Amino acid sequence: MTTFTHTAVGGALGCAGLGSAGSFAAGFVSHFPLDLIPHWDLKSKWMESCLTLGALGLLFALFGPTPVFWGALGGALPDLEHLLPFSRKFYPSHGRLHGKALGPTHALVQAGIVLVCAGLIYRVGLS
Ligand SMILES: [Zn+2]
């Protein structure tokens, strides 16, 4: 999945009442099964970074250092290794387990996932 999708799912997991550390861990672990599913990945690291940092910044601005923010950060964090200058990947789903690559129309599925997560975050975050 795109890092933006991982960020949204992690943020939504932050609404599950797990606390900050639990939400961070849930987001981090959720990255694994989402990467196993066949999906489309954004090719531009620059655009991916901007979208993810923008989402994390928005969540922090709206909710502060709450479990929603920590869950989102945990969801996004494994993809940080794509920006590092190492050829070897350490997160388990970034190797041979990574899901089959789909075309850019899969972005519509991921947009749906992000919208559902954003709705959940918005609803829980304001209650
Ligand atoms: Zn990943």
JSON list of C-alpha atoms in Angstrom, two decimals, residues 13-126:
[
{"chain": "A", "resi": 13, "resn": "LEU", "atom": "CA", "xyz": [-6.32, 1.98, 14.79]},
{"chain": "A", "resi": 14, "resn": "GLY", "atom": "CA", "xyz": [-5.51, 4.83, 17.16]},
{"chain": "A", "resi": 15, "resn": "CYS", "atom": "CA", "xyz": [-9.25, 5.14, 17.71]},
{"chain": "A", "resi": 16, "resn": "ALA", "atom": "CA", "xyz": [-9.44, 1.63, 19.20]},
{"chain": "A", "resi": 17, "resn": "GLY", "atom": "CA", "xyz": [-8.65, 2.66, 22.76]},
{"chain": "A", "resi": 18, "resn": "LEU", "atom": "CA", "xyz": [-5.17, 1.12, 22.83]},
{"chain": "A", "resi": 19, "resn": "GLY", "atom": "CA", "xyz": [-3.37, 4.14, 24.26]},
{"chain": "A", "resi": 20, "resn": "SER", "atom": "CA", "xyz": [-0.42, 5.85, 22.62]},
{"chain": "A", "resi": 21, "resn": "ALA", "atom": "CA", "xyz": [2.12, 3.00, 22.78]},
{"chain": "A", "resi": 22, "resn": "GLY", "atom": "CA", "xyz": [-0.48, 0.36, 21.84]},
{"chain": "A", "resi": 23, "resn": "SER", "atom": "CA", "xyz": [-1.68, 2.45, 18.92]},
{"chain": "A", "resi": 24, "resn": "PHE", "atom": "CA", "xyz": [1.87, 2.95, 17.69]},
{"chain": "A", "resi": 25, "resn": "ALA", "atom": "CA", "xyz": [2.47, -0.80, 17.89]},
{"chain": "A", "resi": 26, "resn": "ALA", "atom": "CA", "xyz": [-0.86, -1.59, 16.19]},
{"chain": "A", "resi": 27, "resn": "GLY", "atom": "CA", "xyz": [-0.06, 0.81, 13.36]},
{"chain": "A", "resi": 28, "resn": "PHE", "atom": "CA", "xyz": [3.43, -0.63, 12.97]},
{"chain": "A", "resi": 29, "resn": "VAL", "atom": "CA", "xyz": [2.16, -4.22, 12.88]},
{"chain": "A", "resi": 30, "resn": "SER", "atom": "CA", "xyz": [-0.79, -3.37, 10.58]},
{"chain": "A", "resi": 31, "resn": "HIS", "atom": "CA", "xyz": [1.73, -2.38, 7.92]},
{"chain": "A", "resi": 32, "resn": "PHE", "atom": "CA", "xyz": [2.62, -6.05, 7.41]},
{"chain": "A", "resi": 33, "resn": "PRO", "atom": "CA", "xyz": [-0.74, -7.55, 6.28]},
{"chain": "A", "resi": 34, "resn": "LEU", "atom": "CA", "xyz": [-1.55, -4.48, 4.19]},
{"chain": "A", "resi": 35, "resn": "ASP", "atom": "CA", "xyz": [1.69, -4.92, 2.25]},
{"chain": "A", "resi": 36, "resn": "LEU", "atom": "CA", "xyz": [0.90, -8.59, 1.58]},
{"chain": "A", "resi": 37, "resn": "ILE", "atom": "CA", "xyz": [-2.31, -7.76, -0.30]},
{"chain": "A", "resi": 38, "resn": "PRO", "atom": "CA", "xyz": [-1.81, -7.12, -4.05]},
{"chain": "A", "resi": 39, "resn": "HIS", "atom": "CA", "xyz": [-1.73, -3.34, -4.41]},
{"chain": "A", "resi": 40, "resn": "TRP", "atom": "CA", "xyz": [-0.42, -0.33, -6.26]},
{"chain": "A", "resi": 41, "resn": "ASP", "atom": "CA", "xyz": [2.52, 1.66, -4.86]},
{"chain": "A", "resi": 42, "resn": "LEU", "atom": "CA", "xyz": [3.18, 5.29, -5.60]},
{"chain": "A", "resi": 43, "resn": "LYS", "atom": "CA", "xyz": [6.45, 5.49, -7.55]},
{"chain": "A", "resi": 44, "resn": "SER", "atom": "CA", "xyz": [7.42, 9.02, -6.54]},
{"chain": "A", "resi": 45, "resn": "LYS", "atom": "CA", "xyz": [9.18, 8.99, -3.16]},
{"chain": "A", "resi": 46, "resn": "TRP", "atom": "CA", "xyz": [8.93, 12.76, -3.10]},
{"chain": "A", "resi": 47, "resn": "MET", "atom": "CA", "xyz": [5.14, 12.75, -3.54]},
{"chain": "A", "resi": 48, "resn": "GLU", "atom": "CA", "xyz": [4.77, 9.86, -1.08]},
{"chain": "A", "resi": 49, "resn": "SER", "atom": "CA", "xyz": [6.82, 11.75, 1.50]},
{"chain": "A", "resi": 50, "resn": "CYS", "atom": "CA", "xyz": [4.83, 14.96, 1.03]},
{"chain": "A", "resi": 51, "resn": "LEU", "atom": "CA", "xyz": [1.47, 13.18, 1.35]},
{"chain": "A", "resi": 52, "resn": "THR", "atom": "CA", "xyz": [2.57, 11.26, 4.44]},
{"chain": "A", "resi": 53, "resn": "LEU", "atom": "CA", "xyz": [4.19, 14.20, 6.21]},
{"chain": "A", "resi": 54, "resn": "GLY", "atom": "CA", "xyz": [1.15, 16.33, 5.35]},
{"chain": "A", "resi": 55, "resn": "ALA", "atom": "CA", "xyz": [-1.21, 13.72, 6.82]},
{"chain": "A", "resi": 56, "resn": "LEU", "atom": "CA", "xyz": [0.89, 13.32, 9.96]},
{"chain": "A", "resi": 57, "resn": "GLY", "atom": "CA", "xyz": [1.14, 17.09, 10.34]},
{"chain": "A", "resi": 58, "resn": "LEU", "atom": "CA", "xyz": [-2.60, 17.49, 9.90]},
{"chain": "A", "resi": 59, "resn": "LEU", "atom": "CA", "xyz": [-3.36, 14.77, 12.47]},
{"chain": "A", "resi": 60, "resn": "PHE", "atom": "CA", "xyz": [-0.95, 16.36, 14.94]},
{"chain": "A", "resi": 61, "resn": "ALA", "atom": "CA", "xyz": [-2.44, 19.82, 14.35]},
{"chain": "A", "resi": 62, "resn": "LEU", "atom": "CA", "xyz": [-6.01, 18.55, 14.79]},
{"chain": "A", "resi": 63, "resn": "PHE", "atom": "CA", "xyz": [-5.56, 16.08, 17.63]},
{"chain": "A", "resi": 64, "resn": "GLY", "atom": "CA", "xyz": [-2.10, 16.65, 19.13]},
{"chain": "A", "resi": 65, "resn": "PRO", "atom": "CA", "xyz": [0.07, 13.78, 20.40]},
{"chain": "A", "resi": 66, "resn": "THR", "atom": "CA", "xyz": [-2.91, 11.44, 20.83]},
{"chain": "A", "resi": 67, "resn": "PRO", "atom": "CA", "xyz": [-3.20, 7.71, 20.02]},
{"chain": "A", "resi": 68, "resn": "VAL", "atom": "CA", "xyz": [-4.53, 8.70, 16.56]},
{"chain": "A", "resi": 69, "resn": "PHE", "atom": "CA", "xyz": [-1.26, 10.46, 15.78]},
{"chain": "A", "resi": 70, "resn": "TRP", "atom": "CA", "xyz": [0.90, 7.68, 17.27]},
{"chain": "A", "resi": 71, "resn": "GLY", "atom": "CA", "xyz": [-1.03, 4.99, 15.39]},
{"chain": "A", "resi": 72, "resn": "ALA", "atom": "CA", "xyz": [-0.59, 6.90, 12.14]},
{"chain": "A", "resi": 73, "resn": "LEU", "atom": "CA", "xyz": [3.13, 7.34, 12.79]},
{"chain": "A", "resi": 74, "resn": "GLY", "atom": "CA", "xyz": [3.49, 3.63, 13.57]},
{"chain": "A", "resi": 75, "resn": "GLY", "atom": "CA", "xyz": [1.70, 2.75, 10.34]},
{"chain": "A", "resi": 76, "resn": "ALA", "atom": "CA", "xyz": [3.94, 4.98, 8.25]},
{"chain": "A", "resi": 77, "resn": "LEU", "atom": "CA", "xyz": [7.26, 4.27, 9.95]},
{"chain": "A", "resi": 78, "resn": "PRO", "atom": "CA", "xyz": [8.23, 0.98, 8.22]},
{"chain": "A", "resi": 79, "resn": "ASP", "atom": "CA", "xyz": [8.28, 2.76, 4.85]},
{"chain": "A", "resi": 80, "resn": "LEU", "atom": "CA", "xyz": [10.95, 5.13, 6.12]},
{"chain": "A", "resi": 81, "resn": "GLU", "atom": "CA", "xyz": [13.49, 2.49, 5.11]},
{"chain": "A", "resi": 82, "resn": "HIS", "atom": "CA", "xyz": [12.60, 3.12, 1.45]},
{"chain": "A", "resi": 83, "resn": "LEU", "atom": "CA", "xyz": [14.19, 6.56, 1.84]},
{"chain": "A", "resi": 84, "resn": "LEU", "atom": "CA", "xyz": [17.39, 5.20, 3.34]},
{"chain": "A", "resi": 85, "resn": "PRO", "atom": "CA", "xyz": [20.37, 4.34, 1.10]},
{"chain": "A", "resi": 86, "resn": "PHE", "atom": "CA", "xyz": [20.34, 0.60, 1.93]},
{"chain": "A", "resi": 87, "resn": "SER", "atom": "CA", "xyz": [19.53, -1.98, -0.70]},
{"chain": "A", "resi": 88, "resn": "ARG", "atom": "CA", "xyz": [18.51, -4.53, 1.96]},
{"chain": "A", "resi": 89, "resn": "LYS", "atom": "CA", "xyz": [15.03, -4.07, 3.43]},
{"chain": "A", "resi": 90, "resn": "PHE", "atom": "CA", "xyz": [14.42, -4.96, 7.07]},
{"chain": "A", "resi": 91, "resn": "TYR", "atom": "CA", "xyz": [10.63, -4.79, 7.46]},
{"chain": "A", "resi": 92, "resn": "PRO", "atom": "CA", "xyz": [9.36, -8.33, 6.63]},
{"chain": "A", "resi": 93, "resn": "SER", "atom": "CA", "xyz": [6.75, -7.30, 4.05]},
{"chain": "A", "resi": 94, "resn": "HIS", "atom": "CA", "xyz": [9.25, -5.24, 2.05]},
{"chain": "A", "resi": 95, "resn": "GLY", "atom": "CA", "xyz": [11.05, -8.29, 0.74]},
{"chain": "A", "resi": 96, "resn": "ARG", "atom": "CA", "xyz": [9.79, -11.29, -1.17]},
{"chain": "A", "resi": 97, "resn": "LEU", "atom": "CA", "xyz": [6.52, -11.32, 0.83]},
{"chain": "A", "resi": 98, "resn": "HIS", "atom": "CA", "xyz": [5.48, -8.00, -0.69]},
{"chain": "A", "resi": 99, "resn": "GLY", "atom": "CA", "xyz": [2.14, -8.24, -2.50]},
{"chain": "A", "resi": 100, "resn": "LYS", "atom": "CA", "xyz": [1.84, -8.40, -6.27]},
{"chain": "A", "resi": 101, "resn": "ALA", "atom": "CA", "xyz": [2.04, -5.01, -7.98]},
{"chain": "A", "resi": 102, "resn": "LEU", "atom": "CA", "xyz": [-1.27, -3.74, -9.37]},
{"chain": "A", "resi": 103, "resn": "GLY", "atom": "CA", "xyz": [-1.92, -0.83, -11.70]},
{"chain": "A", "resi": 104, "resn": "PRO", "atom": "CA", "xyz": [-2.73, 2.73, -10.67]},
{"chain": "A", "resi": 105, "resn": "THR", "atom": "CA", "xyz": [-6.48, 2.08, -10.72]},
{"chain": "A", "resi": 106, "resn": "HIS", "atom": "CA", "xyz": [-5.90, 0.38, -7.35]},
{"chain": "A", "resi": 107, "resn": "ALA", "atom": "CA", "xyz": [-5.41, 3.92, -6.04]},
{"chain": "A", "resi": 108, "resn": "LEU", "atom": "CA", "xyz": [-9.22, 4.15, -6.05]},
{"chain": "A", "resi": 109, "resn": "VAL", "atom": "CA", "xyz": [-9.43, 1.23, -3.60]},
{"chain": "A", "resi": 110, "resn": "GLN", "atom": "CA", "xyz": [-6.83, 2.87, -1.40]},
{"chain": "A", "resi": 111, "resn": "ALA", "atom": "CA", "xyz": [-8.66, 6.20, -1.61]},
{"chain": "A", "resi": 112, "resn": "GLY", "atom": "CA", "xyz": [-11.74, 4.38, -0.33]},
{"chain": "A", "resi": 113, "resn": "ILE", "atom": "CA", "xyz": [-9.74, 2.89, 2.56]},
{"chain": "A", "resi": 114, "resn": "VAL", "atom": "CA", "xyz": [-8.34, 6.34, 3.39]},
{"chain": "A", "resi": 115, "resn": "LEU", "atom": "CA", "xyz": [-11.81, 7.92, 3.32]},
{"chain": "A", "resi": 116, "resn": "VAL", "atom": "CA", "xyz": [-13.26, 5.28, 5.66]},
{"chain": "A", "resi": 117, "resn": "CYS", "atom": "CA", "xyz": [-10.32, 5.73, 8.03]},
{"chain": "A", "resi": 118, "resn": "ALA", "atom": "CA", "xyz": [-10.56, 9.52, 7.87]},
{"chain": "A", "resi": 119, "resn": "GLY", "atom": "CA", "xyz": [-14.27, 9.34, 8.66]},
{"chain": "A", "resi": 120, "resn": "LEU", "atom": "CA", "xyz": [-13.58, 7.12, 11.66]},
{"chain": "A", "resi": 121, "resn": "ILE", "atom": "CA", "xyz": [-10.78, 9.37, 12.88]},
{"chain": "A", "resi": 122, "resn": "TYR", "atom": "CA", "xyz": [-12.93, 12.46, 12.43]},
{"chain": "A", "resi": 123, "resn": "ARG", "atom": "CA", "xyz": [-15.88, 10.92, 14.26]},
{"chain": "A", "resi": 124, "resn": "VAL", "atom": "CA", "xyz": [-13.89, 9.50, 17.16]},
{"chain": "A", "resi": 125, "resn": "GLY", "atom": "CA", "xyz": [-11.51, 12.44, 17.34]},
{"chain": "A", "resi": 126, "resn": "LEU", "atom": "CA", "xyz": [-14.33, 14.90, 17.85]}
]
